[in-house]
Amino acid sequence: MDNIFQDFTAESELFKDKEVLHPTYNSTYLPHRTKQIKILAAALSPALKGEKPSNVFIHGGQGIGKTATVKYVCTELEAMCKKIGRKCTIVYINGEIFDTQYRVFAYLARVFNKRVPMIGWPTDMVYSEFKAAIDTEERCVIVIIDDADKLAHKGDEALYILSRINSELTNAKLSVVCISGDSAFMELQEPEVRSALCEKEILFLPYDTYQLIDILEDRAKKAFNASQLGDAVIPLCAEFAVQEQGDVRYALDLLRVAAEIADRTKSKKLTQEHVRLAKEQIEEHWIAEVVNTLPLQSKILLNAIIILIKATAKRYLFSGEVYATYQKICAELSIEALTQRRVTDLISELDILGLLTAKVINRGRYGRTKEISLIVPVESIQLALTGETTLEPAASIKVESESGIVWG
DNA sequence: CTTCCACGGGAACACTGGGGTG
DNA sequence: CACCCCAGTGTTCCCGTGGAAG
């Protein structure tokens, strides 16, 4: 009997260093971003003279090098400060994880060795702890807030406070670098906050096909044994990524997954066909991942939507019918149904996640509603939902066009 | 001009999981 | 220990509102 790990022991013929293709890999090779690097470096350079760097607002689409650029410039700055003996601390905060005012300041305080619980204290107390911690000596603190838009709706108070903290500091100086995938987010801030945080503004434009090819070729050189890489594989990845707004991460994922497929099937060469397969697999995985991490109520809602779509064969659904079906399913499962108000929000969340689109329309005499349509295959969602045992009884629910619901 | 439906903002509430104090 | 304070989350309740069909 073979050992179950037998298949995994073989050295890959294709990969030299797979890490390079991973999204967490920090590349210092940032072609086509020299302009942005220069502007950012100039904005932060006052730190070298013990002056306060400008607050910077960086925006542009997903996976086009914003974070990588900032991290690169900051590492360089830190190194230079060390060399010339300046105190400069750079704190990186991901607004998706630290998404409330309290969490941001608690984390910041902890970075400066204050013992602050991650929950429990009044926020202003946490804030004073942080302030006291940094103001003990002359130093420069640069706070990078990545995905600042994620923080914005629940914790935008934090941005406001950070934008004016310097007036309360005597020794230290603090600057904020906001990174946002959503360019509109800063417009929603109060005018004073906006002008304070946007002393410098840097826009990242999506990469075009040729720039993507550059980046991918560099990584591929490090990741693969060159002879195994088929022609036009990289251009194809680049092309697909351009369709995803020039997302490098997506392009690298494609390349990595394609290579894994080639590896698994023991192919001699990495081909375009592998890339196409990878594209499908990534999409499928993504849907499964998103659907599975949804709260139960959203899964029920999604279930209602696919049942309706399959039963009526309509391209668009209206919120009224979706809610009615949702209620029936809840009844069947003996789960308390949420109110329509709440379900409206859940639908909007599914929209943001990218599983469906929901457009508000007015049907005149027939009122206001949301026009809902899935933007991923019904089968994929159904597949992803099959694991959910709670939903199993719902599978028997049948729907008759407009008139209502019949039990099957 | 009315009517209709549900959108979506806002307040208020219940709960949770942590604090500090007497 | 009991007790109240605090931030945060998910929800309900209330309600003003859009805008084309009738």
Coordinates of C-alpha atoms in Angstrom, one line a residue, chain A residues 43-368:
Chain A
A43 CA 5.8 63.5 1.0
L44 CA 7.3 61.4 3.8
S45 CA 10.8 62.8 3.6
P46 CA 10.4 65.5 6.3
A47 CA 10.6 62.6 8.8
L48 CA 14.3 62.6 8.1
K49 CA 14.7 66.1 9.3
G50 CA 12.5 65.6 12.3
E51 CA 9.6 67.4 10.7
K52 CA 6.1 66.3 10.2
P53 CA 5.5 64.4 7.0
S54 CA 2.4 65.2 4.9
N55 CA -0.7 63.3 5.3
V56 CA -1.2 61.3 2.2
F57 CA -4.3 59.9 0.6
I58 CA -3.7 57.0 -1.8
H59 CA -6.4 55.6 -4.0
G60 CA -7.1 53.4 -7.0
G61 CA -8.5 50.0 -7.8
Q62 CA -7.8 46.6 -6.3
G63 CA -4.5 44.8 -6.7
I64 CA -2.6 47.5 -8.5
G65 CA 0.3 48.0 -6.2
K66 CA -0.9 50.5 -3.6
T67 CA 0.0 48.6 -0.5
A68 CA 3.2 47.2 -2.0
T69 CA 4.3 50.7 -3.0
V70 CA 3.6 52.1 0.5
K71 CA 5.3 49.2 2.2
Y72 CA 8.3 49.5 0.0
V73 CA 8.7 53.3 0.5
C74 CA 8.1 53.0 4.3
T75 CA 10.7 50.2 4.7
E76 CA 13.2 52.4 2.8
L77 CA 12.3 55.4 5.0
E78 CA 12.7 53.4 8.2
A79 CA 16.1 52.1 7.1
M80 CA 17.3 55.6 6.3
C81 CA 16.0 57.0 9.6
K82 CA 17.9 54.3 11.4
K83 CA 21.0 55.2 9.5
I84 CA 21.0 58.8 10.4
G85 CA 19.7 58.2 13.9
R86 CA 16.1 59.6 13.7
K87 CA 13.3 58.2 15.6
C88 CA 10.6 57.1 13.2
T89 CA 8.0 54.5 13.8
I90 CA 5.8 53.2 11.1
V91 CA 2.6 51.4 12.0
Y92 CA 0.6 49.5 9.5
I93 CA -3.1 49.1 10.2
N94 CA -5.5 47.1 8.1
G95 CA -8.9 48.9 8.2
E96 CA -10.7 45.7 7.4
I97 CA -9.4 44.0 10.6
F98 CA -9.3 47.0 12.9
D99 CA -12.5 48.5 11.7
T100 CA -13.7 50.5 14.6
Q101 CA -12.5 53.5 16.4
Y102 CA -11.8 51.5 19.6
R103 CA -9.9 48.8 17.8
V104 CA -7.7 51.2 15.9
F105 CA -6.6 53.1 19.0
A106 CA -6.2 49.9 21.1
Y107 CA -3.9 48.5 18.5
L108 CA -1.9 51.7 18.2
A109 CA -1.5 51.9 22.0
R110 CA -0.4 48.3 22.1
V111 CA 2.2 48.9 19.4
F112 CA 3.7 51.5 21.8
N113 CA 3.7 49.0 24.7
K114 CA 0.7 50.2 26.5
R115 CA -1.4 47.5 28.1
V116 CA -4.8 48.1 26.7
P117 CA -7.5 45.4 26.4
M118 CA -9.0 44.9 23.0
I119 CA -12.4 45.5 24.5
G120 CA -13.9 47.1 27.6
W121 CA -12.5 50.5 28.2
P122 CA -14.0 53.8 27.2
T123 CA -12.5 54.9 23.8
D124 CA -11.2 58.2 25.0
M125 CA -9.2 56.5 27.7
V126 CA -7.6 54.2 25.1
Y127 CA -6.9 57.3 23.0
S128 CA -5.2 59.1 25.8
E129 CA -3.0 56.1 26.5
F130 CA -1.9 56.0 22.9
K131 CA -1.3 59.8 22.9
A132 CA 0.7 59.6 26.1
A133 CA 2.7 56.7 24.8
I134 CA 4.0 58.4 21.6
D135 CA 4.5 61.8 23.2
T136 CA 7.1 60.6 25.6
E137 CA 9.9 61.7 23.3
E138 CA 10.7 63.5 20.0
R139 CA 9.7 61.1 17.3
C140 CA 7.9 60.7 14.1
V141 CA 5.0 58.3 13.8
I142 CA 3.5 57.4 10.5
V143 CA 0.2 55.5 10.6
I144 CA -0.7 53.7 7.5
I145 CA -4.3 52.9 7.2
D146 CA -4.9 50.3 4.5
D147 CA -8.5 49.7 3.3
A148 CA -9.4 53.0 5.0
D149 CA -12.8 52.8 3.4
K150 CA -13.6 49.7 5.3
L151 CA -13.0 51.5 8.5
A152 CA -14.9 54.5 7.3
H153 CA -18.5 53.5 8.0
K154 CA -18.1 52.3 11.5
G155 CA -14.9 54.0 12.7
D156 CA -14.5 57.2 10.7
E157 CA -14.3 59.0 14.0
A158 CA -10.8 57.5 14.3
L159 CA -9.8 59.3 11.1
Y160 CA -11.2 62.6 12.4
I161 CA -9.3 62.2 15.6
L162 CA -6.0 61.2 14.0
S163 CA -6.3 64.1 11.5
R164 CA -6.1 66.6 14.4
I165 CA -4.0 64.7 16.9
N166 CA -0.9 66.9 16.3
S167 CA -2.4 69.9 18.0
E168 CA -2.4 67.8 21.2
L169 CA 1.1 66.5 20.9
T170 CA 4.2 68.4 22.1
N171 CA 7.1 66.1 21.3
A172 CA 6.0 63.6 18.8
K173 CA 4.6 64.2 15.3
L174 CA 2.1 62.0 13.6
S175 CA 1.1 61.6 10.0
V176 CA -1.5 59.4 8.4
V177 CA -1.3 57.6 5.1
C178 CA -4.7 56.5 4.0
I179 CA -5.0 53.8 1.4
S180 CA -8.4 53.3 -0.2
G181 CA -9.7 51.2 -3.0
D182 CA -12.7 53.4 -3.2
S183 CA -11.8 56.8 -4.5
A184 CA -15.2 58.3 -3.5
F185 CA -14.6 57.5 0.2
M186 CA -12.7 60.7 0.9
E187 CA -15.4 62.8 -0.5
L188 CA -17.8 61.5 2.1
Q189 CA -15.6 62.8 4.9
E190 CA -16.1 66.1 6.6
P191 CA -14.4 68.9 4.7
E192 CA -11.9 69.6 7.5
V193 CA -11.0 65.9 7.8
R194 CA -10.7 65.6 4.0
S195 CA -8.4 68.6 3.6
A196 CA -6.3 67.5 6.6
L197 CA -5.8 63.9 5.4
C198 CA -5.3 64.9 1.7
E199 CA -2.3 67.1 2.0
K200 CA -0.9 64.9 -0.8
E201 CA -3.1 62.8 -3.0
I202 CA -1.7 59.9 -5.1
L203 CA -3.8 58.2 -7.7
F204 CA -2.9 54.7 -8.9
L205 CA -4.2 53.8 -12.3
P206 CA -4.9 50.2 -13.4
Y207 CA -2.0 48.4 -15.1
D208 CA -2.5 47.8 -18.8
T209 CA -1.7 44.5 -20.5
Y210 CA 1.9 45.3 -21.2
Q211 CA 2.7 46.5 -17.7
L212 CA 1.1 43.3 -16.3
I213 CA 3.2 41.2 -18.7
D214 CA 6.3 42.9 -17.3
I215 CA 5.4 42.2 -13.7
L216 CA 4.3 38.6 -14.4
E217 CA 7.4 37.8 -16.4
D218 CA 9.6 39.0 -13.5
R219 CA 7.7 36.8 -11.1
A220 CA 7.6 33.9 -13.5
K221 CA 11.3 34.0 -13.9
K222 CA 11.7 33.5 -10.1
A223 CA 8.9 31.0 -9.8
F224 CA 9.3 28.6 -12.6
N225 CA 11.9 26.6 -14.4
A226 CA 11.9 28.6 -17.5
S227 CA 11.7 25.9 -20.1
Q228 CA 8.4 24.7 -18.8
L229 CA 6.5 27.9 -19.5
G230 CA 4.5 27.8 -22.7
D231 CA 4.2 30.7 -25.1
A232 CA 1.5 33.3 -24.6
V233 CA 0.7 31.9 -21.2
I234 CA 1.7 35.2 -19.5
P235 CA -0.1 37.4 -22.0
L236 CA -3.2 35.4 -21.5
C237 CA -3.0 35.8 -17.7
A238 CA -2.4 39.5 -18.3
E239 CA -5.4 39.8 -20.6
F240 CA -7.7 38.1 -18.1
A241 CA -6.4 40.4 -15.4
V242 CA -7.1 43.5 -17.4
Q243 CA -10.7 42.4 -17.5
E244 CA -10.5 42.4 -13.7
Q245 CA -9.4 46.0 -13.7
G246 CA -5.7 45.2 -13.9
D247 CA -5.6 43.3 -10.7
V248 CA -2.1 41.8 -10.3
R249 CA -3.1 39.6 -7.5
Y250 CA -5.7 38.0 -9.8
A251 CA -3.1 37.6 -12.5
L252 CA -0.7 35.9 -10.1
D253 CA -3.4 33.6 -8.8
L254 CA -4.2 32.6 -12.4
L255 CA -0.6 31.8 -13.0
R256 CA -0.1 29.9 -9.8
V257 CA -3.3 27.9 -10.0
A258 CA -2.7 27.1 -13.7
A259 CA 0.8 25.8 -12.8
E260 CA -0.6 23.7 -10.0
I261 CA -3.1 22.2 -12.4
A262 CA -0.3 21.5 -14.9
D263 CA 1.8 20.0 -12.0
R264 CA -1.0 17.8 -10.8
T265 CA -1.7 16.5 -14.3
K266 CA 2.0 15.9 -14.8
S267 CA 2.0 18.1 -17.9
K268 CA 5.4 18.9 -19.4
K269 CA 4.5 22.4 -20.2
L270 CA 2.3 25.1 -18.8
T271 CA -0.2 26.0 -21.5
Q272 CA -3.0 28.4 -22.2
E273 CA -5.5 25.7 -21.6
H274 CA -4.2 25.4 -18.0
V275 CA -4.8 29.1 -17.6
R276 CA -8.4 28.7 -18.8
L277 CA -9.0 25.9 -16.4
A278 CA -7.5 27.9 -13.6
K279 CA -9.8 30.8 -14.3
E280 CA -12.8 28.5 -13.9
Q281 CA -11.4 27.0 -10.8
I282 CA -10.7 30.3 -9.1
E283 CA -14.2 31.5 -9.8
E284 CA -15.7 28.4 -8.4
H285 CA -13.5 28.5 -5.3
W286 CA -14.3 32.1 -4.8
I287 CA -18.0 31.5 -4.9
A288 CA -17.8 28.5 -2.5
E289 CA -15.7 30.6 -0.1
V290 CA -18.0 33.6 -0.2
V291 CA -21.2 31.6 0.1
N292 CA -19.8 29.4 2.9
T293 CA -18.8 32.3 5.1
L294 CA -22.2 33.9 4.8
P295 CA -24.4 34.0 7.9
L296 CA -27.3 31.5 7.9
Q297 CA -29.9 34.1 7.2
S298 CA -28.1 35.2 4.0
K299 CA -27.8 31.6 2.9
I300 CA -31.5 31.2 3.3
L301 CA -32.0 34.3 1.3
L302 CA -29.7 33.1 -1.4
N303 CA -31.5 29.8 -1.4
A304 CA -34.8 31.7 -1.9
I305 CA -33.3 33.5 -4.9
I306 CA -32.1 30.3 -6.6
I307 CA -35.3 28.5 -6.0
L308 CA -37.2 31.4 -7.6
I309 CA -34.8 31.7 -10.5
K310 CA -35.1 28.0 -11.3
A311 CA -38.8 27.9 -10.9
T312 CA -39.6 31.0 -12.9
A313 CA -36.7 31.1 -15.3
K314 CA -36.8 34.8 -15.1
R315 CA -33.6 36.9 -15.4
Y316 CA -34.7 39.4 -12.8
L317 CA -36.5 39.0 -9.5
F318 CA -38.3 41.6 -7.4
S319 CA -37.6 42.0 -3.8
G320 CA -41.3 41.4 -2.9
E321 CA -41.3 37.8 -4.3
V322 CA -37.9 37.1 -2.9
Y323 CA -39.0 38.1 0.5
A324 CA -42.1 36.0 0.3
T325 CA -40.1 32.9 -0.7
Y326 CA -37.6 33.7 2.0
Q327 CA -40.4 33.7 4.6
K328 CA -41.7 30.4 3.4
I329 CA -38.3 28.8 3.7
C330 CA -37.9 30.2 7.2
A331 CA -41.3 28.8 8.2
E332 CA -40.3 25.4 6.8
L333 CA -37.1 25.4 8.7
S334 CA -38.7 26.7 11.9
I335 CA -36.4 29.7 11.9
E336 CA -37.7 33.1 12.7
A337 CA -37.8 35.3 9.6
L338 CA -36.1 38.7 9.6
T339 CA -38.0 41.8 8.7
Q340 CA -38.1 43.1 5.2
R341 CA -36.1 46.1 6.2
R342 CA -33.3 43.8 7.3
V343 CA -33.5 41.6 4.2
T344 CA -33.1 44.7 2.1
D345 CA -29.8 45.2 3.7
L346 CA -28.8 41.6 3.3
I347 CA -29.5 41.9 -0.4
S348 CA -27.3 45.0 -0.6
E349 CA -24.6 43.1 1.1
L350 CA -24.8 40.2 -1.4
D351 CA -24.6 42.9 -4.1
I352 CA -21.4 44.3 -2.6
L353 CA -19.9 40.9 -2.3
G354 CA -20.5 40.5 -6.0
L355 CA -22.8 37.5 -6.1
L356 CA -25.7 39.5 -7.5
T357 CA -26.7 42.9 -8.7
A358 CA -29.6 44.8 -7.1
K359 CA -30.8 47.9 -8.8
V360 CA -33.6 50.1 -7.4
I361 CA -36.3 50.7 -9.9
N362 CA -39.7 52.2 -9.9
R363 CA -42.5 50.2 -11.4
G364 CA -44.9 53.0 -11.4
R365 CA -48.3 51.9 -10.2
Y366 CA -46.6 48.7 -8.9
G367 CA -44.4 50.5 -6.6
R368 CA -40.7 50.7 -5.8

